[in-house]
Coordinates of C-alpha atoms in Angstrom, one line a residue:
M260 CA -4.8 50.8 -4.5
D261 CA -5.6 47.4 -4.9
A262 CA -1.4 46.9 -5.4
T263 CA -1.1 48.0 -2.5
L264 CA -3.5 46.1 -0.5
G265 CA -1.9 42.7 -2.3
E266 CA 1.6 43.8 -1.7
M267 CA 0.3 44.2 2.5
T268 CA -1.4 41.1 1.5
I269 CA 1.8 39.2 1.3
E270 CA 3.6 41.1 3.4
T271 CA 1.8 40.1 6.0
N272 CA 0.8 36.2 5.3
L273 CA 5.1 36.1 4.5
K274 CA 5.4 37.4 8.5
Q275 CA 2.9 34.8 9.5
F276 CA 4.1 32.1 8.1
L277 CA 7.8 32.6 8.8
L278 CA 6.8 32.7 12.5
V279 CA 4.9 29.4 12.7
L280 CA 8.3 28.0 10.8
S281 CA 10.1 29.4 13.7
I282 CA 8.4 28.0 16.1
S283 CA 8.3 24.8 14.0
L284 CA 12.1 24.7 13.8
S285 CA 12.7 26.0 17.9
V286 CA 10.8 23.2 18.9
A287 CA 12.7 20.2 17.0
T288 CA 15.5 21.5 18.9
L289 CA 14.3 20.8 22.2
P290 CA 14.8 17.5 22.3
R291 CA 19.1 18.2 21.9
I292 CA 18.4 20.5 24.4
F293 CA 16.2 18.6 27.2
S294 CA 16.8 15.1 27.1
W295 CA 13.4 14.3 28.6
F296 CA 11.3 16.1 25.4
R297 CA 12.6 12.3 23.6
Q298 CA 10.7 11.0 25.1
I299 CA 7.4 12.4 23.3
P300 CA 7.0 12.5 19.0
Y301 CA 8.1 15.4 17.7
T302 CA 4.9 16.1 16.0
L303 CA 2.9 15.2 19.3
L304 CA 5.6 17.6 20.7
L305 CA 4.2 20.5 17.9
V306 CA 0.8 20.0 18.8
I307 CA 1.2 20.7 23.0
V308 CA 3.3 24.0 21.6
G309 CA 0.1 24.8 19.4
L310 CA -2.0 24.1 22.7
G311 CA 0.2 26.4 24.4
L312 CA -0.4 29.2 22.0
A313 CA -3.9 28.2 22.0
F314 CA -4.1 29.2 25.6
V315 CA -3.0 31.9 25.9
D316 CA -4.7 33.0 22.5
V317 CA -2.0 33.6 20.2
R318 CA -3.4 32.7 16.3
L319 CA -1.0 31.8 14.0
V320 CA -2.2 31.5 11.1
N321 CA -5.6 30.0 10.6
L322 CA -5.9 26.8 9.2
S323 CA -8.6 26.0 6.5
P324 CA -9.9 23.0 3.8
E325 CA -7.9 25.2 0.8
L326 CA -5.0 25.3 2.6
I327 CA -4.8 21.7 4.2
L328 CA -5.9 19.4 1.0
S329 CA -4.4 21.9 -1.0
I330 CA -1.6 22.8 -0.3
F331 CA -0.4 20.2 2.4
L332 CA -1.7 16.9 1.9
P333 CA -0.4 16.0 -1.7
P334 CA 3.3 16.3 -0.6
L335 CA 2.2 14.7 2.7
L336 CA 0.5 11.4 0.4
F337 CA 3.1 11.4 -2.6
E338 CA 6.1 11.3 0.2
A339 CA 4.3 8.4 2.1
A340 CA 3.1 6.9 -1.5
W341 CA 6.7 7.2 -3.2
N342 CA 8.8 5.3 0.5
L343 CA 6.0 2.4 -0.3
K344 CA 7.6 -0.4 -1.7
W345 CA 5.2 -2.7 -3.9
S346 CA 6.3 -5.4 -3.3
E347 CA 5.7 -5.1 0.2
L348 CA 2.6 -3.8 -0.3
K349 CA 1.5 -6.2 -2.0
Q350 CA 1.9 -9.0 0.3
E351 CA -0.8 -6.8 2.9
F352 CA -3.0 -6.0 -0.4
L353 CA -6.1 -7.5 1.4
P354 CA -5.8 -6.9 4.9
I355 CA -5.0 -2.7 3.3
C356 CA -7.9 -2.8 1.3
L357 CA -10.2 -3.8 4.1
Y358 CA -9.1 -1.5 6.9
A359 CA -9.3 1.2 3.6
V360 CA -12.6 0.4 2.6
L361 CA -14.9 -1.5 3.8
G362 CA -13.4 -0.1 7.5
V363 CA -13.9 2.8 6.6
M364 CA -17.8 2.4 6.1
I365 CA -17.9 0.8 9.5
A366 CA -17.0 3.5 11.0
I367 CA -19.0 6.5 9.5
A368 CA -21.9 4.1 10.0
G369 CA -20.9 2.7 13.6
I370 CA -20.0 6.8 14.7
A371 CA -23.4 7.9 12.8
L372 CA -25.5 5.3 15.0
G373 CA -23.8 5.6 18.0
L374 CA -24.3 9.6 18.3
N375 CA -27.4 9.3 17.3
Q376 CA -28.5 7.1 19.2
L377 CA -26.4 7.6 23.0
G378 CA -26.1 11.6 21.8
G379 CA -29.5 12.4 20.2
V380 CA -27.2 14.2 17.3
P381 CA -29.5 14.0 14.2
L382 CA -28.5 11.7 11.3
T383 CA -27.0 13.7 9.1
T384 CA -25.3 15.8 11.2
A385 CA -23.6 12.5 12.8
L386 CA -22.3 10.8 9.0
L387 CA -20.6 14.2 8.9
I388 CA -18.7 13.3 12.1
G389 CA -18.3 9.9 11.1
A390 CA -17.3 11.1 7.8
S391 CA -14.7 13.5 9.1
L392 CA -13.0 10.5 11.8
S393 CA -13.2 7.9 9.1
A394 CA -9.6 9.3 7.8
T395 CA -6.4 7.9 10.0
D396 CA -3.1 9.9 10.3
P397 CA -0.3 7.4 11.1
V398 CA 2.6 10.0 11.3
S399 CA 3.6 10.5 14.8
V400 CA 2.9 6.9 14.8
I401 CA 5.3 5.7 12.3
A402 CA 8.1 8.1 12.9
L403 CA 7.7 6.7 16.3
F404 CA 8.1 3.1 15.1
R405 CA 11.0 3.9 13.2
D406 CA 12.6 5.4 16.3
L407 CA 11.7 2.0 18.4
G408 CA 12.7 -0.4 15.4
V409 CA 9.0 -1.6 14.9
G410 CA 9.0 -4.2 12.0
S411 CA 8.6 -2.3 8.9
R412 CA 5.3 -5.0 8.1
L413 CA 3.6 -3.4 11.2
S414 CA 4.3 -0.1 9.4
I415 CA 3.2 -1.0 6.4
L416 CA -0.2 -1.7 7.4
V417 CA -0.6 1.6 9.0
E418 CA 0.6 3.6 6.4
G419 CA -1.0 2.0 3.8
E420 CA -4.5 1.8 5.8
S421 CA -4.1 6.0 6.0
L422 CA -3.0 6.4 2.4
F423 CA -6.2 4.8 0.7
N424 CA -8.6 5.6 3.9
D425 CA -7.8 9.1 3.1
G426 CA -8.7 9.1 -0.5
M427 CA -12.4 6.9 0.5
A428 CA -13.0 9.6 3.3
V429 CA -13.0 12.0 1.2
V430 CA -14.9 10.4 -1.2
A431 CA -17.7 9.6 1.6
F432 CA -17.8 12.5 3.5
S433 CA -18.7 14.5 -0.4
F434 CA -21.4 12.3 -1.1
L435 CA -22.5 12.5 2.7
V436 CA -22.2 16.5 2.6
A437 CA -25.1 16.2 0.1
L438 CA -27.2 14.2 2.5
P439 CA -28.1 17.6 4.5
M440 CA -28.7 20.1 2.0
G441 CA -31.1 17.8 0.2
T442 CA -29.2 17.3 -3.3
A443 CA -28.2 13.3 -2.8
D444 CA -29.8 10.6 -4.8
L445 CA -29.9 8.2 -2.0
S446 CA -30.0 5.2 -3.5
I447 CA -27.1 2.7 -3.1
Q448 CA -26.4 2.2 -7.1
S449 CA -26.2 5.9 -7.6
A450 CA -23.8 6.1 -5.0
L451 CA -21.9 3.2 -6.5
I452 CA -21.8 4.4 -9.7
E453 CA -20.4 8.3 -8.2
F454 CA -17.7 6.3 -5.8
V455 CA -16.2 4.5 -9.1
R456 CA -16.3 6.9 -10.8
V457 CA -15.3 9.7 -8.6
V458 CA -11.8 7.2 -7.5
G459 CA -11.7 5.7 -11.1
I460 CA -11.0 9.1 -12.6
G461 CA -8.3 9.7 -9.6
I462 CA -6.8 6.5 -10.8
A463 CA -7.1 6.4 -14.7
V464 CA -5.8 10.4 -15.3
A465 CA -2.6 10.1 -12.8
S466 CA -1.6 6.8 -14.0
L467 CA -1.1 8.2 -17.4
I468 CA 0.8 11.3 -16.0
G469 CA 3.2 9.1 -13.9
F470 CA 3.6 6.2 -16.4
G471 CA 4.0 9.5 -19.3
I472 CA 6.4 10.8 -17.2
S473 CA 8.5 7.5 -15.3
Y474 CA 9.4 7.9 -19.8
L475 CA 10.3 11.7 -20.5
T476 CA 12.9 10.8 -17.2
Q477 CA 14.5 8.0 -18.7
R478 CA 15.3 10.5 -21.7
F479 CA 17.2 12.6 -20.1
D480 CA 19.5 12.6 -16.6
L481 CA 19.3 16.3 -14.4
P482 CA 18.6 15.5 -11.3
L483 CA 17.1 19.3 -10.3
V484 CA 14.7 19.3 -12.7
E485 CA 13.8 15.1 -12.1
Q486 CA 12.7 16.6 -8.5
S487 CA 11.4 19.2 -9.2
L488 CA 9.1 16.8 -11.7
T489 CA 7.6 14.7 -9.4
L490 CA 6.8 18.6 -7.2
V491 CA 4.9 18.9 -10.2
S492 CA 4.0 15.8 -10.6
A493 CA 2.7 16.0 -6.7
Y494 CA 0.3 19.1 -6.9
G495 CA -0.1 19.2 -10.6
T496 CA -1.9 15.6 -10.5
Y497 CA -4.5 16.2 -7.0
L498 CA -5.6 20.1 -9.1
I499 CA -6.1 18.5 -12.4
I500 CA -7.4 15.4 -11.1
E501 CA -10.3 17.3 -8.4
D502 CA -11.0 20.0 -12.2
F503 CA -12.1 16.3 -13.4
G504 CA -13.9 15.5 -10.9
G505 CA -11.9 12.6 -9.5
S506 CA -10.3 12.4 -5.9
G507 CA -7.2 14.3 -5.8
V508 CA -6.5 12.2 -3.4
I509 CA -6.4 8.9 -4.7
G510 CA -4.7 10.4 -7.6
V511 CA -1.8 11.5 -5.0
V512 CA -1.5 8.1 -4.4
T513 CA -1.1 6.5 -7.1
M514 CA 1.3 8.5 -8.3
G515 CA 3.3 8.5 -5.4
L516 CA 2.8 4.1 -5.5
I517 CA 4.2 4.8 -10.3
L518 CA 6.6 7.1 -9.5
G519 CA 8.7 5.5 -6.6
N520 CA 8.2 2.3 -7.4
F521 CA 8.5 2.4 -11.3
G522 CA 9.0 5.8 -12.2
S523 CA 12.4 6.1 -9.7
R524 CA 13.3 2.3 -11.4
I525 CA 14.0 3.0 -14.9
G526 CA 13.7 6.7 -15.6
M527 CA 16.4 7.9 -12.7
N528 CA 20.0 6.4 -11.7
P529 CA 20.8 5.9 -8.2
R530 CA 22.3 8.8 -7.1
T531 CA 19.0 11.0 -8.5
R532 CA 16.7 8.4 -6.6
I533 CA 19.1 9.6 -3.3
I534 CA 18.7 13.2 -4.4
V535 CA 14.3 13.1 -4.6
S536 CA 14.3 11.3 -1.8
E537 CA 15.8 13.8 0.8
F538 CA 13.9 16.4 -1.1
W539 CA 11.1 14.6 -0.4
E540 CA 11.5 13.5 3.3
F541 CA 12.8 17.2 3.6
L542 CA 9.9 18.6 2.2
A543 CA 7.4 16.0 4.4
F544 CA 9.5 17.5 8.1
F545 CA 8.5 20.8 6.8
V546 CA 4.7 20.2 6.2
N547 CA 4.3 18.3 9.3
S548 CA 6.2 21.0 11.3
I549 CA 3.4 23.3 10.3
V550 CA 0.4 21.2 10.3
F551 CA 0.9 20.3 13.8
L552 CA 1.7 23.1 15.5
L553 CA -1.4 24.9 13.7
I554 CA -3.9 22.0 15.5
G555 CA -3.4 22.7 18.6
D556 CA -3.2 26.2 17.9
Q557 CA -6.4 25.9 16.3
I558 CA -7.9 25.0 19.3
R559 CA -10.6 26.7 21.8
F560 CA -11.1 25.6 24.2
N561 CA -14.7 27.3 25.9
I562 CA -16.0 26.1 22.7
L563 CA -14.8 22.6 23.7
G564 CA -16.1 22.7 27.1
Q565 CA -19.4 23.3 25.6
N566 CA -19.0 20.6 24.0
L567 CA -17.4 17.7 26.3
T568 CA -20.3 14.9 26.4
I569 CA -20.7 15.2 22.5
I570 CA -16.9 14.8 22.9
A571 CA -16.7 12.1 24.8
I572 CA -19.9 9.6 23.1
T573 CA -17.4 10.4 19.9
L574 CA -14.5 9.1 21.1
I575 CA -15.6 6.0 23.4
V576 CA -18.0 5.2 19.9
M577 CA -15.3 5.8 17.7
I578 CA -12.4 3.0 19.8
V579 CA -15.7 0.1 19.5
T580 CA -16.2 0.8 16.1
R581 CA -12.3 0.6 14.8
A582 CA -12.3 -2.1 17.4
L583 CA -15.0 -3.9 15.5
A584 CA -13.7 -3.4 12.6
I585 CA -9.9 -4.0 12.8
Y586 CA -10.4 -7.6 14.3
G587 CA -13.3 -8.3 12.4
L588 CA -11.8 -7.6 8.9
S589 CA -8.7 -9.3 10.3
A590 CA -9.7 -12.0 10.7
L591 CA -11.7 -12.3 7.6
S592 CA -8.2 -11.7 6.0
N593 CA -6.5 -14.1 7.8
R594 CA -9.3 -16.4 6.4
F595 CA -8.4 -15.4 2.4
S596 CA -5.3 -14.5 3.0
E597 CA -1.7 -16.3 2.6
S598 CA -0.1 -13.0 5.3
K599 CA -2.0 -13.1 8.8
V600 CA -2.7 -10.8 11.1
P601 CA -1.5 -11.5 14.7
L602 CA -3.7 -10.6 17.2
K603 CA -0.8 -8.6 18.9
E604 CA -0.9 -5.9 15.5
Q605 CA -4.6 -6.4 15.5
S606 CA -4.3 -4.4 19.2
V607 CA -1.4 -2.2 17.5
L608 CA -3.7 -1.1 14.4
L609 CA -6.6 -0.7 16.6
W610 CA -5.0 2.3 19.0
G611 CA -3.0 3.4 16.6
G612 CA -5.9 4.5 14.0
L613 CA -4.8 8.2 15.7
R614 CA -7.3 11.0 13.3
G615 CA -5.0 14.6 12.0
S616 CA -5.1 16.4 9.5
V617 CA -7.5 14.7 6.9
S618 CA -10.2 14.9 9.4
I619 CA -9.8 18.4 10.3
A620 CA -9.3 19.3 7.0
L621 CA -13.1 17.9 6.3
A622 CA -15.1 19.0 9.1
L623 CA -13.8 22.6 8.5
S624 CA -15.2 22.0 4.8
V625 CA -18.7 21.8 6.2
P626 CA -20.9 24.9 4.4
A627 CA -21.3 27.6 6.8
I628 CA -25.5 27.7 5.7
L629 CA -25.8 23.7 8.1
P630 CA -27.1 24.8 11.9
D631 CA -24.8 21.7 13.1
R632 CA -21.3 23.6 11.5
E633 CA -19.9 24.9 15.0
E634 CA -21.0 21.0 16.7
I635 CA -19.2 19.0 14.0
I636 CA -16.0 21.6 14.3
A637 CA -15.8 21.8 17.9
T638 CA -16.4 17.6 18.8
V639 CA -13.8 16.3 15.4
F640 CA -11.5 18.9 16.9
G641 CA -11.5 17.4 20.3
V642 CA -11.6 13.4 18.6
V643 CA -8.0 14.1 17.3
L644 CA -6.8 16.0 20.6
F645 CA -7.6 13.0 22.5
T646 CA -6.0 10.4 19.8
L647 CA -2.5 12.3 19.0
L648 CA -2.3 13.1 23.2
V649 CA -3.4 10.1 23.9
Q650 CA -3.4 7.7 21.8
G651 CA 0.2 8.5 20.3
L652 CA 1.6 9.7 23.7
T653 CA 0.8 5.6 24.9
I654 CA 1.3 3.7 21.7
K655 CA 4.7 3.2 23.1
P656 CA 3.8 0.8 26.5
L657 CA 1.6 -0.7 25.0
L658 CA 4.7 -2.1 22.3
E659 CA 6.5 -2.5 25.7
W660 CA 3.7 -4.5 26.9
L661 CA 2.5 -6.2 23.7
N662 CA 6.8 -7.3 23.2
L663 CA 6.8 -5.7 19.6
L664 CA 9.6 -3.4 20.2
G665 CA 13.1 -4.2 18.2
N666 CA 16.4 -3.6 18.3
Q667 CA 16.8 -1.0 16.3
P668 CA 19.4 1.2 18.2
L669 CA 21.8 -1.8 18.7
Q670 CA 20.7 -2.1 14.7
Q671 CA 21.8 0.9 13.8
Q672 CA 25.2 1.0 15.8
F673 CA 26.1 -2.9 13.7
S674 CA 24.9 -0.9 10.4
E675 CA 27.4 2.2 10.8
A676 CA 30.5 -0.2 12.0
L677 CA 30.0 -2.2 9.1
A678 CA 29.2 1.4 7.0
R679 CA 32.7 2.5 8.8
L680 CA 34.5 -0.8 8.0
A681 CA 33.9 -0.8 4.4
A682 CA 34.7 2.9 4.0
L683 CA 38.5 2.5 5.6
R684 CA 38.5 -0.6 3.0
R685 CA 38.5 1.7 0.8
V686 CA 40.5 3.9 1.9
L687 CA 43.6 1.7 2.9
Q688 CA 42.6 0.5 -1.4
H689 CA 43.1 3.9 -1.9
L690 CA 46.6 4.6 -0.5
V691 CA 48.1 1.2 -1.7
Q692 CA 47.7 2.4 -5.4
T693 CA 49.5 5.4 -4.6
A694 CA 51.9 4.8 -2.8
D695 CA 54.7 6.1 -5.3
R696 CA 53.9 9.3 -5.1
P697 CA 57.3 11.1 -5.2
V698 CA 55.8 14.2 -3.3
I699 CA 54.6 12.3 0.0
E700 CA 56.9 10.7 2.4
P701 CA 57.1 7.4 2.5
E702 CA 56.9 8.0 6.6
F703 CA 53.6 9.8 6.3
Y704 CA 52.3 6.4 3.9
R705 CA 53.4 4.2 6.3
Y706 CA 51.6 6.0 9.4
Q707 CA 48.7 7.1 7.9
Q708 CA 48.3 3.0 7.0
T709 CA 49.4 1.9 10.8
L710 CA 46.6 4.5 12.2
I711 CA 43.4 2.7 8.7
Q712 CA 44.6 -0.7 10.3
G713 CA 45.0 -0.5 13.8
E714 CA 40.9 1.2 13.0
I715 CA 40.0 -1.4 11.0
G716 CA 41.4 -4.2 13.5
R717 CA 39.2 -2.5 15.8
L718 CA 36.6 -2.6 13.9
E719 CA 36.2 -6.3 13.2
E720 CA 37.0 -6.7 16.8
E721 CA 33.2 -4.7 17.5
I722 CA 31.3 -6.2 14.5
K723 CA 32.7 -9.7 16.1
T724 CA 31.8 -8.7 19.2
L725 CA 28.0 -7.7 18.0
Q726 CA 27.6 -10.5 16.1
D727 CA 28.9 -13.3 19.0
E728 CA 26.7 -11.7 22.1
H729 CA 22.9 -11.1 19.5
P730 CA 23.0 -14.1 16.9
D731 CA 19.9 -12.5 16.0
L732 CA 22.1 -9.9 14.0
R733 CA 23.6 -12.5 11.4
A734 CA 20.4 -12.0 10.6
F735 CA 19.8 -8.5 10.1
A736 CA 23.5 -8.5 8.5
A737 CA 22.6 -11.2 5.9
E738 CA 19.0 -9.0 5.1
Q739 CA 20.8 -6.2 4.8
F740 CA 23.5 -7.9 2.4
R741 CA 20.9 -9.5 0.0
L742 CA 18.7 -5.9 0.1
E743 CA 22.1 -4.7 -1.7
L744 CA 22.8 -7.2 -3.7
L745 CA 18.9 -6.3 -5.4
T746 CA 20.0 -3.6 -5.9
I747 CA 22.4 -3.6 -8.1
E748 CA 20.6 -5.9 -9.5
A749 CA 17.3 -3.9 -10.8
D750 CA 20.6 -0.2 -11.2
T751 CA 22.2 -2.5 -14.0
Y752 CA 18.0 -3.8 -15.3
A753 CA 17.4 0.3 -15.3
E754 CA 20.5 2.2 -17.1
L755 CA 20.1 -1.2 -19.4
V756 CA 16.5 -0.1 -20.3
R757 CA 17.6 4.2 -19.9
A758 CA 20.7 2.8 -23.6
G759 CA 18.0 1.3 -24.6
Q760 CA 19.1 -2.3 -24.8
L761 CA 16.0 -3.3 -22.9
N762 CA 12.5 -2.9 -24.1
R763 CA 11.4 -3.2 -20.0
E764 CA 12.7 -3.3 -16.8
L765 CA 13.3 -7.3 -15.3
A766 CA 11.6 -8.6 -12.2
P767 CA 15.0 -9.4 -10.6
F768 CA 16.2 -12.6 -10.2
L769 CA 18.3 -12.5 -7.5
Q770 CA 14.5 -11.9 -5.6
Q771 CA 12.7 -15.6 -7.1
D772 CA 16.3 -17.0 -6.3
F773 CA 16.2 -15.5 -2.2
S774 CA 12.7 -16.8 -1.9
E775 CA 13.1 -20.1 -3.4
E776 CA 16.0 -20.8 -1.0
G777 CA 14.1 -19.3 1.9

């Protein structure tokens, strides 16, 4: 009987999973069929479709905190950290730390105080709402930044803040959820000790595992094994650290940074790095497709209607509190850091602070015995929905108004022309080297050579025209070439480390040389 029930449960869950995936992939094709949908970021389109399903009361899968925190969150955190360059993160480390640490504290205190004073919400309940909404989720914003060609520095600030404040929010929530249960020690000293313990365990265990895997992968060159190791490390690190009483979120972020910036350099060849990066890009797309569809599908419109007043107060207080945090902490950062955050970028950080899956997971993890649990969940869902739809859909007009849009389509066209030119020159070189093959007619060689030379001439003219019409492309081309040289240099050091000729990977000499020249 138990075996039969287990098989039926597995079959039912598999059908639900395939249904969710089918709907998500169908939504992904909409922008290709109807051009109007290209104006909406893919993740927000999923939320809208999920809302439509919720409106007709079609419930796909019930979201749970365990599903989000243990299944969905580790790969999303790891993928973002893997792609975050430490050299760029280091330059913005002070503002990111201020936003992620003090910003979370300001958000929790501001939202809790506002709800308590303006909405009459009990302080313990207001603190849980504040903790749930202190974590930002920039997936939609970052995707939009990439499409529109927004500067990488702004993307680093947004993504860096989110990576670190997710862990801060989870740690803060874990402490605050004990308040209404009467099991928390309210002293500041005990809170600080607990914070250091939880974060310290996360960083220490993740560092040990991350550097261990990095040195292990030096011993072999098996792309699929190394790819699998990154997947196991993402989930394994989270589960191990949680069992030790630390922050699994902080641990996964630390692991991703170590493997992406150190392990992939000393233990993986360039081909393997590409394979692993593409795998994580796919996995992040896969998970986000499910998460954002289910966020929309979980909405209960009748419950939202009953809590509109509290939701409205929370929204106003949250936006005001974030404005105070962003502008105030940016001013503090600009005073002590060489990397200044301009006012325009501060405004984008303010409006781009969307809330998402982490906020929902924390709200759903409120113990069922608390009398205000449903109010907390409804408030958080309402605020998340507003930030995703209203703020998410208006971030592009804000970027246009602030004149922060880049020329990504033009740069893409220029890069593709350069890539085709390089490829055809290599083809022409190969053609010349093999011109004496006896089985190929000389006339065929001459015909192919004429075709390729004609296309090379056309591409050279196209590149010259683009450079003349858009002088900024010269600086873009120089930067791309600089990155190409740095990659070759770093890959050479990594090969020498794997061969045992160096005991550590050297810092790129060219980067220092270029910096001094600039």
